[in-house]
């Protein structure tokens, strides 16, 4: 919720009054999540300092947010759910704070001119909330039997830190978290420092590539930690809950193998490290592509690891502009599973496509309920058309343009939009440019039509 007060003027660079502040946007403008985010500023960096006590589930945090104003701002908002704000400052000066549902509205002492880089510091504390989505899934701050997991897709990150929580605003992150010494805290990026002091352990993590806030995560618990590198020297960090070790595949071998395979298919791995977190939280019944270290709620099977690691290219490096284009994440990651199975000699993508089309595949139920590029509501965002029919769209594209062009497209898409945002229209434009073909009928039938397309 971006609120501007008419008649408030910024001062120009030569001391003259600049353009007066006018009516502002109410959110990031997402069709499915109309109150989420803010398009009045662009966040460059989050520095989060957290102190968490698992026994009480109390979180104490300080968020330092560096952003650039995209228009004149007399006040602006951050998304934050539940937690109590102790104070807030903008550029070191106290700011007025007001709460409107899940919006934290800050009024700085002086208006922010368009283009100004400013720093907002928010100190907060409390017991973070677990969010139950309209589809019955849970996210936010979820207690486990030995700690907690912070999971953010699509809105859960606002349960544990204030921010511009829409995927269109990506930023760099530094997360410092202190926990009791018997616990381990794992987040995104690379471990930049580890300090044991008295009864506490503080770890510092750095994410040096842009990340959407829904991909940010903190997981606290007891873990068996292993580190290694891929054949190309990429650092790998794997944390597995002791309760899941026996049932987990050899993650230290599987993760590097999949990363090397995917790099051959999709292009250079986009981040400075990779890994995985295998927790013990089976009741949530989903894994998540948290950036650089996918989160698994329990011991995963091989294809699920492929799916979540493929997201590092599709969804994490190139991220949709809006949630309606989620098929660009899930359709691609699902098709990566098909390619893996094909390359392993288990089955062919043709055979998997046919099984989905004929309704004999175990994941094919409901794939014709709605077109994948037009989920009808937030309760259907993770339904099978987004995944299965999204993957089928890619296979029909492959059949139409041929393997050489298709795999060129598959590598060009994350390369062209690396660390940025993109939409379905841009993907179609890329496909037509690389193939030299008019693909209107193909995408209309497979992405937008409510009818079951013909298979050939």
Tab-separated table of N, CA and C in Angstrom, residues 366-431:
chain	number	residue	atom	x	y	z
A	366	UNK	N	-7.108	-33.609	-13.233
A	366	UNK	CA	-7.462	-32.189	-13.170
A	366	UNK	C	-6.682	-31.279	-14.077
A	367	UNK	N	-5.851	-31.816	-14.978
A	367	UNK	CA	-5.008	-30.923	-15.782
A	367	UNK	C	-5.790	-30.097	-16.793
A	368	UNK	N	-7.049	-30.463	-17.070
A	368	UNK	CA	-7.849	-29.695	-18.025
A	368	UNK	C	-8.823	-28.762	-17.312
A	369	UNK	N	-8.675	-28.585	-16.011
A	369	UNK	CA	-9.636	-27.762	-15.260
A	369	UNK	C	-9.594	-26.293	-15.657
A	370	UNK	N	-8.429	-25.801	-16.010
A	370	UNK	CA	-8.289	-24.411	-16.452
A	370	UNK	C	-6.978	-24.290	-17.229
A	371	UNK	N	-6.847	-23.270	-18.065
A	371	UNK	CA	-5.593	-23.095	-18.817
A	371	UNK	C	-4.455	-22.680	-17.876
A	372	UNK	N	-3.255	-23.196	-18.077
A	372	UNK	CA	-2.167	-22.965	-17.117
A	372	UNK	C	-1.730	-21.514	-16.981
A	373	UNK	N	-1.892	-20.710	-18.020
A	373	UNK	CA	-1.496	-19.304	-17.936
A	373	UNK	C	-2.590	-18.420	-17.361
A	374	UNK	N	-3.720	-19.031	-16.965
A	374	UNK	CA	-4.819	-18.252	-16.404
A	374	UNK	C	-5.435	-18.953	-15.192
A	375	UNK	N	-4.655	-19.166	-14.129
A	375	UNK	CA	-5.250	-19.751	-12.924
A	375	UNK	C	-6.366	-18.844	-12.414
A	376	UNK	N	-7.527	-19.403	-12.086
A	376	UNK	CA	-8.692	-18.575	-11.777
A	376	UNK	C	-8.655	-17.891	-10.419
A	377	UNK	N	-7.754	-18.325	-9.535
A	377	UNK	CA	-7.695	-17.713	-8.215
A	377	UNK	C	-6.507	-18.222	-7.432
A	378	UNK	N	-6.282	-17.612	-6.275
A	378	UNK	CA	-5.139	-18.011	-5.463
A	378	UNK	C	-5.252	-19.446	-4.953
A	379	UNK	N	-6.482	-19.952	-4.850
A	379	UNK	CA	-6.672	-21.320	-4.371
A	379	UNK	C	-6.339	-22.356	-5.441
A	380	UNK	N	-6.102	-21.911	-6.696
A	380	UNK	CA	-5.790	-22.854	-7.767
A	380	UNK	C	-4.364	-22.664	-8.307
A	381	UNK	N	-3.601	-21.821	-7.641
A	381	UNK	CA	-2.285	-21.447	-8.148
A	381	UNK	C	-1.328	-22.627	-8.249
A	382	UNK	N	-1.503	-23.604	-7.377
A	382	UNK	CA	-0.605	-24.762	-7.371
A	382	UNK	C	-1.298	-26.029	-7.861
A	383	UNK	N	-2.345	-25.870	-8.649
A	383	UNK	CA	-3.071	-27.034	-9.147
A	383	UNK	C	-2.375	-27.645	-10.361
A	384	UNK	N	-2.827	-28.825	-10.741
A	384	UNK	CA	-2.142	-29.620	-11.760
A	384	UNK	C	-2.040	-28.968	-13.141
A	385	UNK	N	-2.984	-28.111	-13.589
A	385	UNK	CA	-2.770	-27.497	-14.901
A	385	UNK	C	-1.490	-26.661	-14.963
A	386	UNK	N	-1.153	-25.992	-13.869
A	386	UNK	CA	0.041	-25.147	-13.844
A	386	UNK	C	1.293	-26.002	-14.002
A	387	UNK	N	1.274	-27.188	-13.444
A	387	UNK	CA	2.417	-28.097	-13.492
A	387	UNK	C	2.367	-28.977	-14.749
A	388	UNK	N	1.395	-29.887	-14.779
A	388	UNK	CA	1.353	-30.892	-15.831
A	388	UNK	C	1.047	-30.330	-17.203
A	389	UNK	N	0.007	-29.507	-17.326
A	389	UNK	CA	-0.309	-28.947	-18.636
A	389	UNK	C	0.741	-27.917	-19.048
A	390	UNK	N	1.369	-27.263	-18.048
A	390	UNK	CA	2.489	-26.386	-18.372
A	390	UNK	C	3.623	-27.153	-19.021
A	391	UNK	N	3.952	-28.326	-18.449
A	391	UNK	CA	4.999	-29.172	-19.037
A	391	UNK	C	4.585	-29.688	-20.408
A	392	UNK	N	3.309	-30.014	-20.573
A	392	UNK	CA	2.819	-30.488	-21.867
A	392	UNK	C	2.950	-29.403	-22.938
A	393	UNK	N	2.739	-28.163	-22.540
A	393	UNK	CA	2.921	-27.052	-23.471
A	393	UNK	C	4.348	-27.016	-23.993
A	394	UNK	N	5.303	-27.203	-23.103
A	394	UNK	CA	6.704	-27.207	-23.521
A	394	UNK	C	7.010	-28.387	-24.441
A	395	UNK	N	6.381	-29.531	-24.170
A	395	UNK	CA	6.639	-30.680	-25.038
A	395	UNK	C	6.044	-30.467	-26.430
A	396	UNK	N	4.868	-29.863	-26.493
A	396	UNK	CA	4.290	-29.553	-27.809
A	396	UNK	C	5.161	-28.539	-28.550
A	397	UNK	N	5.729	-27.593	-27.795
A	397	UNK	CA	6.658	-26.648	-28.404
A	397	UNK	C	7.865	-27.394	-28.972
A	398	UNK	N	8.387	-28.323	-28.221
A	398	UNK	CA	9.540	-29.117	-28.671
A	398	UNK	C	9.211	-29.882	-29.949
A	399	UNK	N	8.040	-30.509	-29.981
A	399	UNK	CA	7.633	-31.255	-31.169
A	399	UNK	C	7.485	-30.342	-32.386
A	400	UNK	N	7.037	-29.110	-32.136
A	400	UNK	CA	6.746	-28.185	-33.229
A	400	UNK	C	8.015	-27.558	-33.813
A	401	UNK	N	8.944	-27.146	-32.951
A	401	UNK	CA	10.131	-26.419	-33.438
A	401	UNK	C	11.332	-27.322	-33.631
A	402	UNK	N	11.285	-28.552	-33.106
A	402	UNK	CA	12.412	-29.464	-33.218
A	402	UNK	C	13.368	-29.343	-32.045
A	403	UNK	N	14.105	-30.413	-31.799
A	403	UNK	CA	14.964	-30.468	-30.619
A	403	UNK	C	16.029	-29.374	-30.603
A	404	UNK	N	16.676	-29.136	-31.716
A	404	UNK	CA	17.766	-28.165	-31.733
A	404	UNK	C	17.286	-26.786	-31.303
A	405	UNK	N	16.194	-26.331	-31.895
A	405	UNK	CA	15.654	-25.012	-31.550
A	405	UNK	C	15.088	-25.008	-30.136
A	406	UNK	N	14.409	-26.087	-29.764
A	406	UNK	CA	13.803	-26.134	-28.434
A	406	UNK	C	14.855	-26.005	-27.339
A	407	UNK	N	15.933	-26.752	-27.449
A	407	UNK	CA	16.937	-26.694	-26.387
A	407	UNK	C	17.738	-25.399	-26.431
A	408	UNK	N	17.769	-24.753	-27.589
A	408	UNK	CA	18.315	-23.400	-27.647
A	408	UNK	C	17.437	-22.444	-26.850
A	409	UNK	N	16.123	-22.576	-27.008
A	409	UNK	CA	15.163	-21.762	-26.257
A	409	UNK	C	15.298	-22.019	-24.766
A	410	UNK	N	15.421	-23.287	-24.401
A	410	UNK	CA	15.485	-23.662	-22.992
A	410	UNK	C	16.708	-23.061	-22.295
A	411	UNK	N	17.786	-22.863	-23.038
A	411	UNK	CA	18.975	-22.241	-22.479
A	411	UNK	C	18.911	-20.710	-22.574
A	412	UNK	N	18.281	-20.223	-23.633
A	412	UNK	CA	18.234	-18.778	-23.850
A	412	UNK	C	17.319	-18.076	-22.848
A	413	UNK	N	16.242	-18.748	-22.447
A	413	UNK	CA	15.262	-18.104	-21.546
A	413	UNK	C	15.896	-17.681	-20.223
A	414	UNK	N	16.523	-18.570	-19.455
A	414	UNK	CA	17.143	-18.123	-18.203
A	414	UNK	C	18.378	-17.256	-18.423
A	415	UNK	N	19.056	-17.411	-19.560
A	415	UNK	CA	20.230	-16.577	-19.826
A	415	UNK	C	19.816	-15.139	-20.128
A	416	UNK	N	18.773	-14.987	-20.932
A	416	UNK	CA	18.338	-13.644	-21.338
A	416	UNK	C	17.794	-12.856	-20.161
A	417	UNK	N	17.127	-13.520	-19.226
A	417	UNK	CA	16.474	-12.824	-18.114
A	417	UNK	C	17.138	-13.149	-16.775
A	418	UNK	N	18.412	-13.522	-16.807
A	418	UNK	CA	19.095	-13.925	-15.580
A	418	UNK	C	18.991	-12.839	-14.500
A	419	UNK	N	18.572	-13.265	-13.312
A	419	UNK	CA	18.424	-12.415	-12.126
A	419	UNK	C	17.300	-11.387	-12.254
A	420	UNK	N	16.495	-11.498	-13.312
A	420	UNK	CA	15.435	-10.533	-13.508
A	420	UNK	C	14.062	-11.160	-13.491
A	421	UNK	N	13.099	-10.435	-14.045
A	421	UNK	CA	11.707	-10.877	-14.119
A	421	UNK	C	11.252	-10.905	-15.568
A	422	UNK	N	10.297	-11.773	-15.852
A	422	UNK	CA	9.782	-11.890	-17.213
A	422	UNK	C	8.359	-12.445	-17.153
A	423	UNK	N	7.688	-12.449	-18.317
A	423	UNK	CA	6.308	-12.925	-18.361
A	423	UNK	C	6.089	-13.851	-19.549
A	424	UNK	N	4.894	-14.377	-19.648
A	424	UNK	CA	4.577	-15.346	-20.694
A	424	UNK	C	4.727	-14.743	-22.089
A	425	UNK	N	4.302	-13.494	-22.250
A	425	UNK	CA	4.436	-12.857	-23.544
A	425	UNK	C	5.881	-12.797	-24.015
A	426	UNK	N	6.791	-12.549	-23.117
A	426	UNK	CA	8.210	-12.506	-23.466
A	426	UNK	C	8.733	-13.893	-23.840
A	427	UNK	N	8.207	-14.918	-23.168
A	427	UNK	CA	8.624	-16.275	-23.526
A	427	UNK	C	8.135	-16.633	-24.927
A	428	UNK	N	6.895	-16.315	-25.243
A	428	UNK	CA	6.358	-16.592	-26.579
A	428	UNK	C	7.162	-15.832	-27.634
A	429	UNK	N	7.497	-14.581	-27.342
A	429	UNK	CA	8.302	-13.777	-28.267
A	429	UNK	C	9.656	-14.443	-28.530
A	430	UNK	N	10.293	-14.959	-27.485
A	430	UNK	CA	11.574	-15.648	-27.642
A	430	UNK	C	11.421	-16.889	-28.514
A	431	UNK	N	10.369	-17.664	-28.267
A	431	UNK	CA	10.140	-18.891	-29.027
A	431	UNK	C	9.949	-18.594	-30.507
